[in-house]
């Protein structure tokens, strides 16, 4: 019976290897047809013998057999086949992925876990996807699993990722699911992981792929000679996720370090670039501290920045207005002073008692008076008296 099992195993292995070669020929024929841009190229792909597509192809491979194997591979999601490994090589792989564990007595046994997710062990350099993502992984890959029939399916439960993934959260990533973020992958070590304007806030999200419970995550920023810590908070909607906000007033490149339980993660540090702030007002630029101020060719006027040429025009207009106003006031003053020469203030006239009459006419008298220390002649007009009408009589 052992010989029969060995013979059957060998025949099955040979059949699967042949199937692999037929599939590769069928795939090469389809790639040739997909790349054809003309009828002549399509005819060339259809006329070539199968072995011209693959040097290692079997002699008995026909186009019909290659097409049949190719379609069967697509339907069965066949990715390849290789011969069975030796017992010791297979045992090592099984131990590495955690399918067998050594108990306290030194005996090897299969782990007994309550769920399939907990029983999966990822190899070194790979991390298990979150459980909610694990349940949807097959569906995301286009491989639906019929749980109604009692099947337990898992697809790519382990991903090759960093110990700690770091993401810059912008508007495009704010509403992304954890699975979508995992597909993007975190920032590599010493790469530029974020760009932000002066004094603006940049949000970051970290995902601990080791799923460490009660971990203490710290974030340090080095900028020039300054080192400061950032406040790290746990993500409310995601287990083993952490968030923090970065902001810097000066332009330059900051170095970000992340540590878990006082041990720096292997992917740390990263770089964050702080660029010049874009000020919305005209003639405004950001100073070294990120505040928006007037540029060198502008001045502040009424809460706005005005170009020097425009500002000079405004000042010249204002000065011209006040100059014209002052000139108008001066001319009014001169006119008022000139009128004072001819205007006699009655209160300053002084007469003797009784007044001295120095002249008399038909309509008034001329009196002697003193005005501001000088003797002057004042003519007083006599009131007009209406004459009574005369009666005339005629005698004959």
mmCIF file of C-alpha atoms in Angstrom:
data_model
loop_
_atom_site.group_PDB
_atom_site.id
_atom_site.type_symbol
_atom_site.label_atom_id
_atom_site.label_comp_id
_atom_site.label_asym_id
_atom_site.label_seq_id
_atom_site.Cartn_x
_atom_site.Cartn_y
_atom_site.Cartn_z
ATOM 1 C CA UNK A 1 0.000 0.000 0.000
ATOM 2 C CA UNK A 2 2.839 2.395 0.726
ATOM 3 C CA UNK A 3 4.216 1.804 -2.788
ATOM 4 C CA UNK A 4 0.753 2.442 -4.250
ATOM 5 C CA UNK A 5 0.453 5.716 -2.334
ATOM 6 C CA UNK A 6 3.856 6.796 -3.544
ATOM 7 C CA UNK A 7 3.015 5.934 -7.171
ATOM 8 C CA UNK A 8 -0.293 7.785 -6.980
ATOM 9 C CA UNK A 9 1.422 10.818 -5.424
ATOM 10 C CA UNK A 10 4.038 10.868 -8.178
ATOM 11 C CA UNK A 11 1.412 10.581 -10.929
ATOM 12 C CA UNK A 12 -0.641 13.382 -9.408
ATOM 13 C CA UNK A 13 2.457 15.563 -9.154
ATOM 14 C CA UNK A 14 3.381 14.872 -12.801
ATOM 15 C CA UNK A 15 -0.161 15.639 -13.942
ATOM 16 C CA UNK A 16 -0.188 18.922 -12.053
ATOM 17 C CA UNK A 17 3.219 19.894 -13.447
ATOM 18 C CA UNK A 18 1.985 19.160 -16.999
ATOM 19 C CA UNK A 19 -1.127 21.177 -16.292
ATOM 20 C CA UNK A 20 1.096 24.070 -15.209
ATOM 21 C CA UNK A 21 3.056 23.981 -18.487
ATOM 22 C CA UNK A 22 -0.144 23.851 -20.576
ATOM 23 C CA UNK A 23 -1.500 26.827 -18.589
ATOM 24 C CA UNK A 24 1.650 28.870 -19.188
ATOM 25 C CA UNK A 25 1.397 28.299 -22.947
ATOM 26 C CA UNK A 26 -2.281 29.346 -22.938
ATOM 27 C CA UNK A 27 -1.440 32.462 -20.944
ATOM 28 C CA UNK A 28 1.352 33.389 -23.386
ATOM 29 C CA UNK A 29 -1.032 32.993 -26.362
ATOM 30 C CA UNK A 30 -3.572 35.338 -24.725
ATOM 31 C CA UNK A 31 -0.863 37.889 -23.913
ATOM 32 C CA UNK A 32 0.232 37.787 -27.559
ATOM 33 C CA UNK A 33 -3.322 38.389 -28.768
ATOM 34 C CA UNK A 34 -3.898 41.186 -26.241
ATOM 35 C CA UNK A 35 -0.761 42.976 -27.405
ATOM 36 C CA UNK A 36 -1.620 42.661 -31.129
ATOM 37 C CA UNK A 37 -2.465 45.971 -32.810
ATOM 38 C CA UNK A 38 -3.332 44.764 -36.287
ATOM 39 C CA UNK A 39 -4.918 41.851 -38.149
ATOM 40 C CA UNK A 40 -1.489 40.695 -39.312
ATOM 41 C CA UNK A 41 -0.224 40.468 -35.738
ATOM 42 C CA UNK A 42 -3.353 38.563 -34.660
ATOM 43 C CA UNK A 43 -2.872 36.069 -37.527
ATOM 44 C CA UNK A 44 0.755 35.677 -36.503
ATOM 45 C CA UNK A 45 -0.246 34.835 -32.899
ATOM 46 C CA UNK A 46 -2.788 32.282 -34.165
ATOM 47 C CA UNK A 47 -0.341 30.639 -36.554
ATOM 48 C CA UNK A 48 2.612 30.191 -34.201
ATOM 49 C CA UNK A 49 3.165 26.667 -32.778
ATOM 50 C CA UNK A 50 2.568 26.312 -29.028
ATOM 51 C CA UNK A 51 6.208 25.601 -28.213
ATOM 52 C CA UNK A 52 7.244 28.946 -29.722
ATOM 53 C CA UNK A 53 5.498 30.671 -26.812
ATOM 54 C CA UNK A 54 7.308 28.725 -24.092
ATOM 55 C CA UNK A 55 10.647 27.020 -24.478
ATOM 56 C CA UNK A 56 9.900 24.541 -21.650
ATOM 57 C CA UNK A 57 6.499 23.583 -23.101
ATOM 58 C CA UNK A 58 5.717 19.897 -23.549
ATOM 59 C CA UNK A 59 5.888 18.405 -27.020
ATOM 60 C CA UNK A 60 2.288 17.184 -26.804
ATOM 61 C CA UNK A 61 0.889 20.647 -25.984
ATOM 62 C CA UNK A 62 -1.710 21.750 -28.497
ATOM 63 C CA UNK A 63 -3.448 25.112 -28.778
ATOM 64 C CA UNK A 64 -6.736 23.508 -27.726
ATOM 65 C CA UNK A 65 -5.139 21.888 -24.662
ATOM 66 C CA UNK A 66 -3.364 25.147 -23.733
ATOM 67 C CA UNK A 67 -6.618 27.103 -23.991
ATOM 68 C CA UNK A 68 -8.484 24.510 -21.916
ATOM 69 C CA UNK A 69 -5.802 24.545 -19.189
ATOM 70 C CA UNK A 70 -5.715 28.351 -19.191
ATOM 71 C CA UNK A 71 -9.473 28.672 -18.729
ATOM 72 C CA UNK A 72 -9.450 26.005 -16.003
ATOM 73 C CA UNK A 73 -6.698 27.889 -14.192
ATOM 74 C CA UNK A 74 -8.721 31.104 -14.296
ATOM 75 C CA UNK A 75 -11.867 29.390 -13.025
ATOM 76 C CA UNK A 76 -9.986 27.721 -10.165
ATOM 77 C CA UNK A 77 -7.833 30.760 -9.336
ATOM 78 C CA UNK A 78 -4.790 28.612 -10.028
ATOM 79 C CA UNK A 79 -1.569 30.541 -9.496
ATOM 80 C CA UNK A 80 0.997 27.755 -9.893
ATOM 81 C CA UNK A 81 2.194 24.338 -8.752
ATOM 82 C CA UNK A 82 5.401 22.918 -7.411
ATOM 83 C CA UNK A 83 6.290 19.408 -6.226
ATOM 84 C CA UNK A 84 5.654 18.401 -2.639
ATOM 85 C CA UNK A 85 8.338 19.416 -0.154
ATOM 86 C CA UNK A 86 10.240 17.055 2.075
ATOM 87 C CA UNK A 87 8.884 16.226 5.516
ATOM 88 C CA UNK A 88 11.479 18.280 7.383
ATOM 89 C CA UNK A 89 11.087 21.321 5.128
ATOM 90 C CA UNK A 90 7.311 21.185 5.453
ATOM 91 C CA UNK A 91 7.550 20.698 9.229
ATOM 92 C CA UNK A 92 9.705 23.838 9.513
ATOM 93 C CA UNK A 93 7.185 25.880 7.533
ATOM 94 C CA UNK A 94 4.293 24.605 9.655
ATOM 95 C CA UNK A 95 6.154 25.546 12.829
ATOM 96 C CA UNK A 96 7.056 29.010 11.506
ATOM 97 C CA UNK A 97 3.470 29.891 10.667
ATOM 98 C CA UNK A 98 2.223 28.572 14.016
ATOM 99 C CA UNK A 99 0.112 25.669 12.818
ATOM 100 C CA UNK A 100 1.882 23.495 15.410
ATOM 101 C CA UNK A 101 3.183 24.646 18.781
ATOM 102 C CA UNK A 102 5.308 23.046 21.459
ATOM 103 C CA UNK A 103 3.610 22.674 24.813
ATOM 104 C CA UNK A 104 5.130 22.736 28.294
ATOM 105 C CA UNK A 105 6.071 19.042 28.053
ATOM 106 C CA UNK A 106 8.000 19.545 24.809
ATOM 107 C CA UNK A 107 5.353 17.834 22.689
ATOM 108 C CA UNK A 108 4.190 19.355 19.408
ATOM 109 C CA UNK A 109 0.488 19.887 18.998
ATOM 110 C CA UNK A 110 -1.999 21.891 16.977
ATOM 111 C CA UNK A 111 -3.185 25.025 18.821
ATOM 112 C CA UNK A 112 -6.768 25.075 19.937
ATOM 113 C CA UNK A 113 -8.226 28.526 19.410
ATOM 114 C CA UNK A 114 -11.819 29.686 19.694
ATOM 115 C CA UNK A 115 -11.844 31.284 16.218
ATOM 116 C CA UNK A 116 -10.053 30.742 12.951
ATOM 117 C CA UNK A 117 -8.659 34.295 13.102
ATOM 118 C CA UNK A 118 -6.915 33.676 16.415
ATOM 119 C CA UNK A 119 -5.408 30.418 15.141
ATOM 120 C CA UNK A 120 -3.579 32.109 12.267
ATOM 121 C CA UNK A 121 0.072 32.953 12.885
ATOM 122 C CA UNK A 122 1.896 35.255 10.475
ATOM 123 C CA UNK A 123 5.515 34.678 9.429
ATOM 124 C CA UNK A 124 8.258 37.108 10.345
ATOM 125 C CA UNK A 125 7.921 40.447 8.587
ATOM 126 C CA UNK A 126 4.169 39.962 8.101
ATOM 127 C CA UNK A 127 1.310 41.127 10.287
ATOM 128 C CA UNK A 128 -2.213 39.889 10.678
ATOM 129 C CA UNK A 129 -4.898 42.177 9.303
ATOM 130 C CA UNK A 130 -7.500 43.488 11.795
ATOM 131 C CA UNK A 131 -10.289 41.033 12.516
ATOM 132 C CA UNK A 132 -13.034 43.151 10.930
ATOM 133 C CA UNK A 133 -10.903 43.440 7.806
ATOM 134 C CA UNK A 134 -10.110 39.713 7.931
ATOM 135 C CA UNK A 135 -13.818 38.839 7.727
ATOM 136 C CA UNK A 136 -14.202 40.885 4.518
ATOM 137 C CA UNK A 137 -10.853 40.022 2.922
ATOM 138 C CA UNK A 138 -12.126 37.292 0.566
ATOM 139 C CA UNK A 139 -14.989 39.486 -0.617
ATOM 140 C CA UNK A 140 -12.592 42.377 -1.225
ATOM 141 C CA UNK A 141 -10.443 40.092 -3.390
ATOM 142 C CA UNK A 142 -13.427 38.920 -5.433
ATOM 143 C CA UNK A 143 -13.573 35.486 -3.773
ATOM 144 C CA UNK A 144 -16.947 35.280 -2.021
ATOM 145 C CA UNK A 145 -17.297 32.627 0.668
ATOM 146 C CA UNK A 146 -20.621 30.891 1.234
ATOM 147 C CA UNK A 147 -20.926 30.919 5.021
ATOM 148 C CA UNK A 148 -24.456 29.555 4.705
ATOM 149 C CA UNK A 149 -22.948 26.220 3.717
ATOM 150 C CA UNK A 150 -20.761 26.178 6.809
ATOM 151 C CA UNK A 151 -17.522 27.203 5.068
ATOM 152 C CA UNK A 152 -14.766 29.054 6.919
ATOM 153 C CA UNK A 153 -12.729 31.081 4.479
ATOM 154 C CA UNK A 154 -9.676 33.247 4.850
ATOM 155 C CA UNK A 155 -7.800 35.153 2.136
ATOM 156 C CA UNK A 156 -4.454 36.873 2.655
ATOM 157 C CA UNK A 157 -4.781 37.084 6.425
ATOM 158 C CA UNK A 158 -1.162 38.209 6.718
ATOM 159 C CA UNK A 159 0.255 41.265 4.997
ATOM 160 C CA UNK A 160 3.833 42.333 4.612
ATOM 161 C CA UNK A 161 3.960 45.595 6.504
ATOM 162 C CA UNK A 162 5.885 47.672 8.987
ATOM 163 C CA UNK A 163 5.685 47.208 12.719
ATOM 164 C CA UNK A 164 4.067 50.637 12.850
ATOM 165 C CA UNK A 165 2.381 52.211 9.806
ATOM 166 C CA UNK A 166 2.363 56.021 9.681
ATOM 167 C CA UNK A 167 -0.013 57.934 7.420
ATOM 168 C CA UNK A 168 -0.573 61.613 6.740
ATOM 169 C CA UNK A 169 -4.318 62.164 6.976
ATOM 170 C CA UNK A 170 -5.482 64.629 4.341
ATOM 171 C CA UNK A 171 -8.985 65.292 2.996
ATOM 172 C CA UNK A 172 -8.748 62.314 0.622
ATOM 173 C CA UNK A 173 -7.870 59.884 3.428
ATOM 174 C CA UNK A 174 -10.167 61.167 6.195
ATOM 175 C CA UNK A 175 -13.042 58.869 5.193
ATOM 176 C CA UNK A 176 -10.951 55.892 4.052
ATOM 177 C CA UNK A 177 -11.433 52.569 5.810
ATOM 178 C CA UNK A 178 -8.674 50.839 7.741
ATOM 179 C CA UNK A 179 -8.402 48.258 4.976
ATOM 180 C CA UNK A 180 -7.908 50.931 2.331
ATOM 181 C CA UNK A 181 -5.209 52.608 4.414
ATOM 182 C CA UNK A 182 -3.467 49.264 4.910
ATOM 183 C CA UNK A 183 -3.406 48.759 1.147
ATOM 184 C CA UNK A 184 -1.632 52.090 0.731
ATOM 185 C CA UNK A 185 1.104 51.170 3.198
ATOM 186 C CA UNK A 186 2.850 53.495 5.623
ATOM 187 C CA UNK A 187 5.815 55.792 5.090
ATOM 188 C CA UNK A 188 9.251 54.242 4.704
ATOM 189 C CA UNK A 189 12.062 55.076 7.081
ATOM 190 C CA UNK A 190 13.579 58.580 6.630
ATOM 191 C CA UNK A 191 11.177 59.350 3.777
ATOM 192 C CA UNK A 192 9.211 62.579 3.485
ATOM 193 C CA UNK A 193 5.960 61.591 5.189
ATOM 194 C CA UNK A 194 4.212 64.957 5.173
ATOM 195 C CA UNK A 195 4.284 68.515 3.837
ATOM 196 C CA UNK A 196 2.581 71.386 5.640
ATOM 197 C CA UNK A 197 2.527 75.183 5.505
ATOM 198 C CA UNK A 198 3.832 77.308 8.369
ATOM 199 C CA UNK A 199 1.529 77.445 11.407
ATOM 200 C CA UNK A 200 -0.905 74.988 9.776
ATOM 201 C CA UNK A 201 -1.854 71.664 11.404
ATOM 202 C CA UNK A 202 -0.979 68.313 9.852
ATOM 203 C CA UNK A 203 -2.826 65.225 11.101
ATOM 204 C CA UNK A 204 -1.140 61.819 11.324
ATOM 205 C CA UNK A 205 -2.510 58.354 11.983
ATOM 206 C CA UNK A 206 -0.482 55.380 13.240
ATOM 207 C CA UNK A 207 -1.489 51.731 13.160
ATOM 208 C CA UNK A 208 0.258 49.240 15.437
ATOM 209 C CA UNK A 209 0.441 46.061 13.344
ATOM 210 C CA UNK A 210 1.649 44.065 16.355
ATOM 211 C CA UNK A 211 -1.658 44.776 18.137
ATOM 212 C CA UNK A 212 0.070 45.567 21.430
ATOM 213 C CA UNK A 213 -2.434 46.126 24.221
ATOM 214 C CA UNK A 214 -1.943 48.979 26.698
ATOM 215 C CA UNK A 215 1.023 50.249 24.713
ATOM 216 C CA UNK A 216 2.509 53.676 25.454
ATOM 217 C CA UNK A 217 3.143 55.469 22.159
ATOM 218 C CA UNK A 218 5.250 58.644 22.150
ATOM 219 C CA UNK A 219 6.112 61.065 19.349
ATOM 220 C CA UNK A 220 9.142 63.378 19.388
ATOM 221 C CA UNK A 221 9.884 66.162 16.905
ATOM 222 C CA UNK A 222 13.393 67.489 16.292
ATOM 223 C CA UNK A 223 13.565 70.856 14.539
ATOM 224 C CA UNK A 224 16.951 72.553 14.530
ATOM 225 C CA UNK A 225 18.132 72.670 18.127
ATOM 226 C CA UNK A 226 14.598 72.250 19.459
ATOM 227 C CA UNK A 227 13.076 68.930 20.586
ATOM 228 C CA UNK A 228 9.483 68.668 21.734
ATOM 229 C CA UNK A 229 6.911 65.926 22.278
ATOM 230 C CA UNK A 230 3.528 65.701 20.591
ATOM 231 C CA UNK A 231 0.284 64.637 22.215
ATOM 232 C CA UNK A 232 -0.672 61.141 21.013
ATOM 233 C CA UNK A 233 -4.261 59.945 21.463
ATOM 234 C CA UNK A 234 -5.873 56.583 20.774
ATOM 235 C CA UNK A 235 -8.157 56.435 17.739
ATOM 236 C CA UNK A 236 -11.704 56.093 19.111
ATOM 237 C CA UNK A 237 -13.003 54.032 16.177
ATOM 238 C CA UNK A 238 -10.002 51.799 15.611
ATOM 239 C CA UNK A 239 -8.243 49.347 17.887
ATOM 240 C CA UNK A 240 -4.476 49.783 18.218
ATOM 241 C CA UNK A 241 -4.669 53.020 16.235
ATOM 242 C CA UNK A 242 -3.190 56.341 17.325
ATOM 243 C CA UNK A 243 -3.481 59.957 16.172
ATOM 244 C CA UNK A 244 -1.456 63.123 16.672
ATOM 245 C CA UNK A 245 -1.189 66.604 15.165
ATOM 246 C CA UNK A 246 2.005 68.329 13.991
ATOM 247 C CA UNK A 247 2.463 72.100 13.580
ATOM 248 C CA UNK A 248 5.547 74.276 13.160
ATOM 249 C CA UNK A 249 5.891 78.048 12.616
ATOM 250 C CA UNK A 250 9.357 78.125 11.053
ATOM 251 C CA UNK A 251 10.216 76.811 7.599
ATOM 252 C CA UNK A 252 12.492 73.785 7.307
ATOM 253 C CA UNK A 253 12.532 70.001 7.766
ATOM 254 C CA UNK A 254 11.509 68.349 11.024
ATOM 255 C CA UNK A 255 12.506 64.834 12.129
ATOM 256 C CA UNK A 256 9.751 62.712 13.676
ATOM 257 C CA UNK A 257 10.524 59.802 16.006
ATOM 258 C CA UNK A 258 7.925 57.269 17.200
ATOM 259 C CA UNK A 259 8.507 54.941 20.140
ATOM 260 C CA UNK A 260 6.364 52.220 21.706
ATOM 261 C CA UNK A 261 6.990 51.567 25.382
ATOM 262 C CA UNK A 262 10.152 53.734 25.165
ATOM 263 C CA UNK A 263 11.565 51.626 22.301
ATOM 264 C CA UNK A 264 11.864 53.340 18.926
ATOM 265 C CA UNK A 265 10.035 51.444 16.172
ATOM 266 C CA UNK A 266 12.238 50.138 13.304
ATOM 267 C CA UNK A 267 10.585 52.372 10.684
ATOM 268 C CA UNK A 268 11.286 55.558 12.661
ATOM 269 C CA UNK A 269 12.376 58.323 12.057
ATOM 270 C CA UNK A 270 10.518 60.160 9.272
ATOM 271 C CA UNK A 271 10.845 63.626 7.762
ATOM 272 C CA UNK A 272 8.208 66.386 7.651
ATOM 273 C CA UNK A 273 8.744 69.475 5.493
ATOM 274 C CA UNK A 274 7.401 72.866 6.562
ATOM 275 C CA UNK A 275 6.959 75.162 3.561
ATOM 276 C CA UNK A 276 6.174 78.886 3.335
ATOM 277 C CA UNK A 277 2.650 79.817 4.298
ATOM 278 C CA UNK A 278 0.414 81.097 1.499
ATOM 279 C CA UNK A 279 -1.206 84.360 2.649
ATOM 280 C CA UNK A 280 -4.562 85.215 1.101
ATOM 281 C CA UNK A 281 -4.266 89.014 1.155
ATOM 282 C CA UNK A 282 -2.583 90.928 -1.666
ATOM 283 C CA UNK A 283 0.960 92.174 -1.085
ATOM 284 C CA UNK A 284 1.223 89.839 1.967
ATOM 285 C CA UNK A 285 3.913 87.279 2.757
ATOM 286 C CA UNK A 286 4.650 85.006 5.694
ATOM 287 C CA UNK A 287 7.458 85.993 8.029
ATOM 288 C CA UNK A 288 9.824 83.564 9.722
ATOM 289 C CA UNK A 289 7.214 82.748 12.382
ATOM 290 C CA UNK A 290 4.420 82.064 9.909
ATOM 291 C CA UNK A 291 2.486 85.302 10.493
ATOM 292 C CA UNK A 292 1.161 87.108 7.406
ATOM 293 C CA UNK A 293 2.730 90.583 7.090
ATOM 294 C CA UNK A 294 3.120 93.182 4.353
ATOM 295 C CA UNK A 295 5.865 92.512 1.822
ATOM 296 C CA UNK A 296 8.978 94.697 1.546
ATOM 297 C CA UNK A 297 7.351 96.712 -1.269
ATOM 298 C CA UNK A 298 4.101 97.345 0.615
ATOM 299 C CA UNK A 299 2.845 99.229 3.663
ATOM 300 C CA UNK A 300 -0.024 98.598 6.056
ATOM 301 C CA UNK A 301 -2.938 101.018 5.534
ATOM 302 C CA UNK A 302 -6.360 100.709 7.144
ATOM 303 C CA UNK A 303 -5.821 97.016 7.878
ATOM 304 C CA UNK A 304 -4.714 96.221 4.317
ATOM 305 C CA UNK A 305 -1.324 95.944 2.617
ATOM 306 C CA UNK A 306 -0.870 98.562 -0.079
ATOM 307 C CA UNK A 307 1.975 98.698 -2.604
ATOM 308 C CA UNK A 308 4.477 101.513 -2.068
ATOM 309 C CA UNK A 309 3.451 103.256 -5.309
ATOM 310 C CA UNK A 310 -0.228 103.168 -4.405
ATOM 311 C CA UNK A 311 0.531 104.175 -0.815
ATOM 312 C CA UNK A 312 2.592 107.163 -2.014
ATOM 313 C CA UNK A 313 -0.303 108.250 -4.235
ATOM 314 C CA UNK A 314 -2.724 108.055 -1.311
ATOM 315 C CA UNK A 315 -0.420 110.046 0.957
ATOM 316 C CA UNK A 316 0.158 112.649 -1.792
ATOM 317 C CA UNK A 317 -3.607 112.977 -2.302
ATOM 318 C CA UNK A 318 -4.210 113.420 1.430
ATOM 319 C CA UNK A 319 -1.396 115.979 1.706
ATOM 320 C CA UNK A 320 -2.739 117.862 -1.330
ATOM 321 C CA UNK A 321 -6.211 117.969 0.198
ATOM 322 C CA UNK A 322 -4.966 119.396 3.493
ATOM 323 C CA UNK A 323 -2.727 121.855 1.619
ATOM 324 C CA UNK A 324 -5.699 123.165 -0.374
ATOM 325 C CA UNK A 325 -7.751 123.363 2.816
ATOM 326 C CA UNK A 326 -5.010 125.333 4.556
ATOM 327 C CA UNK A 327 -4.694 127.674 1.560
ATOM 328 C CA UNK A 328 -8.447 128.253 1.544
ATOM 329 C CA UNK A 329 -8.411 129.051 5.252
ATOM 330 C CA UNK A 330 -5.475 131.412 4.798
ATOM 331 C CA UNK A 331 -7.170 133.316 1.997
ATOM 332 C CA UNK A 332 -10.336 133.581 4.085
ATOM 333 C CA UNK A 333 -8.283 134.946 6.980
ATOM 334 C CA UNK A 334 -6.584 137.529 4.751
ATOM 335 C CA UNK A 335 -9.925 138.605 3.354
ATOM 336 C CA UNK A 336 -11.320 138.953 6.857
ATOM 337 C CA UNK A 337 -8.337 141.073 7.937
ATOM 338 C CA UNK A 338 -8.677 143.289 4.879
ATOM 339 C CA UNK A 339 -12.335 143.892 5.641
ATOM 340 C CA UNK A 340 -11.470 144.936 9.177
ATOM 341 C CA UNK A 341 -9.652 148.025 7.803
ATOM 342 C CA UNK A 342 -12.902 149.398 6.397
ATOM 343 C CA UNK A 343 -15.253 148.165 9.032
ATOM 344 C CA UNK A 344 -15.820 150.580 11.935
ATOM 345 C CA UNK A 345 -16.750 149.167 15.281
ATOM 346 C CA UNK A 346 -19.345 151.559 16.746
ATOM 347 C CA UNK A 347 -18.435 150.592 20.274
ATOM 348 C CA UNK A 348 -14.949 152.009 19.776
ATOM 349 C CA UNK A 349 -16.198 155.509 18.790
ATOM 350 C CA UNK A 350 -15.975 158.064 21.594
ATOM 351 C CA UNK A 351 -17.765 161.453 21.442
ATOM 352 C CA UNK A 352 -17.496 164.447 23.725
ATOM 353 C CA UNK A 353 -20.543 165.580 25.657
ATOM 354 C CA UNK A 354 -22.118 167.349 24.058
ATOM 355 C CA UNK A 355 -20.710 166.267 20.687
ATOM 356 C CA UNK A 356 -18.616 168.829 18.809
ATOM 357 C CA UNK A 357 -20.217 169.730 15.495
ATOM 358 C CA UNK A 358 -17.560 170.598 12.986
ATOM 359 C CA UNK A 359 -19.747 170.743 9.920
ATOM 360 C CA UNK A 360 -23.350 170.653 8.726
ATOM 361 C CA UNK A 361 -25.085 169.989 5.464
ATOM 362 C CA UNK A 362 -28.499 169.528 3.982
ATOM 363 C CA UNK A 363 -28.725 165.847 4.915
ATOM 364 C CA UNK A 364 -26.621 165.571 8.090
ATOM 365 C CA UNK A 365 -23.960 166.902 10.427
ATOM 366 C CA UNK A 366 -20.264 166.125 10.848
ATOM 367 C CA UNK A 367 -19.181 165.359 14.393
ATOM 368 C CA UNK A 368 -15.755 165.182 16.011
ATOM 369 C CA UNK A 369 -14.963 161.790 17.606
ATOM 370 C CA UNK A 370 -12.047 159.645 18.757
ATOM 371 C CA UNK A 371 -11.499 156.155 17.253
ATOM 372 C CA UNK A 372 -8.715 153.962 18.617
ATOM 373 C CA UNK A 373 -6.806 157.041 19.864
ATOM 374 C CA UNK A 374 -7.221 159.054 16.673
ATOM 375 C CA UNK A 375 -9.484 162.057 16.041
ATOM 376 C CA UNK A 376 -11.903 161.290 13.258
ATOM 377 C CA UNK A 377 -14.835 163.016 11.615
ATOM 378 C CA UNK A 378 -18.113 161.171 11.758
ATOM 379 C CA UNK A 379 -20.988 162.097 9.529
ATOM 380 C CA UNK A 380 -24.351 161.550 11.065
ATOM 381 C CA UNK A 381 -27.196 161.411 8.574
ATOM 382 C CA UNK A 382 -30.282 163.306 9.622
ATOM 383 C CA UNK A 383 -33.580 161.435 9.284
ATOM 384 C CA UNK A 384 -35.658 162.366 6.255
ATOM 385 C CA UNK A 385 -38.912 164.272 6.982
ATOM 386 C CA UNK A 386 -41.754 163.959 4.464
ATOM 387 C CA UNK A 387 -42.903 167.309 3.060
ATOM 388 C CA UNK A 388 -46.542 168.250 3.305
ATOM 389 C CA UNK A 389 -48.297 168.901 0.007
ATOM 390 C CA UNK A 390 -49.200 172.511 -0.927
ATOM 391 C CA UNK A 391 -52.674 173.629 -2.186
ATOM 392 C CA UNK A 392 -52.922 176.007 -5.135
ATOM 393 C CA UNK A 393 -55.893 178.150 -6.053
ATOM 394 C CA UNK A 394 -56.661 179.794 -9.319
ATOM 395 C CA UNK A 395 -58.572 182.986 -9.672
ATOM 396 C CA UNK A 396 -59.972 184.326 -12.646
#
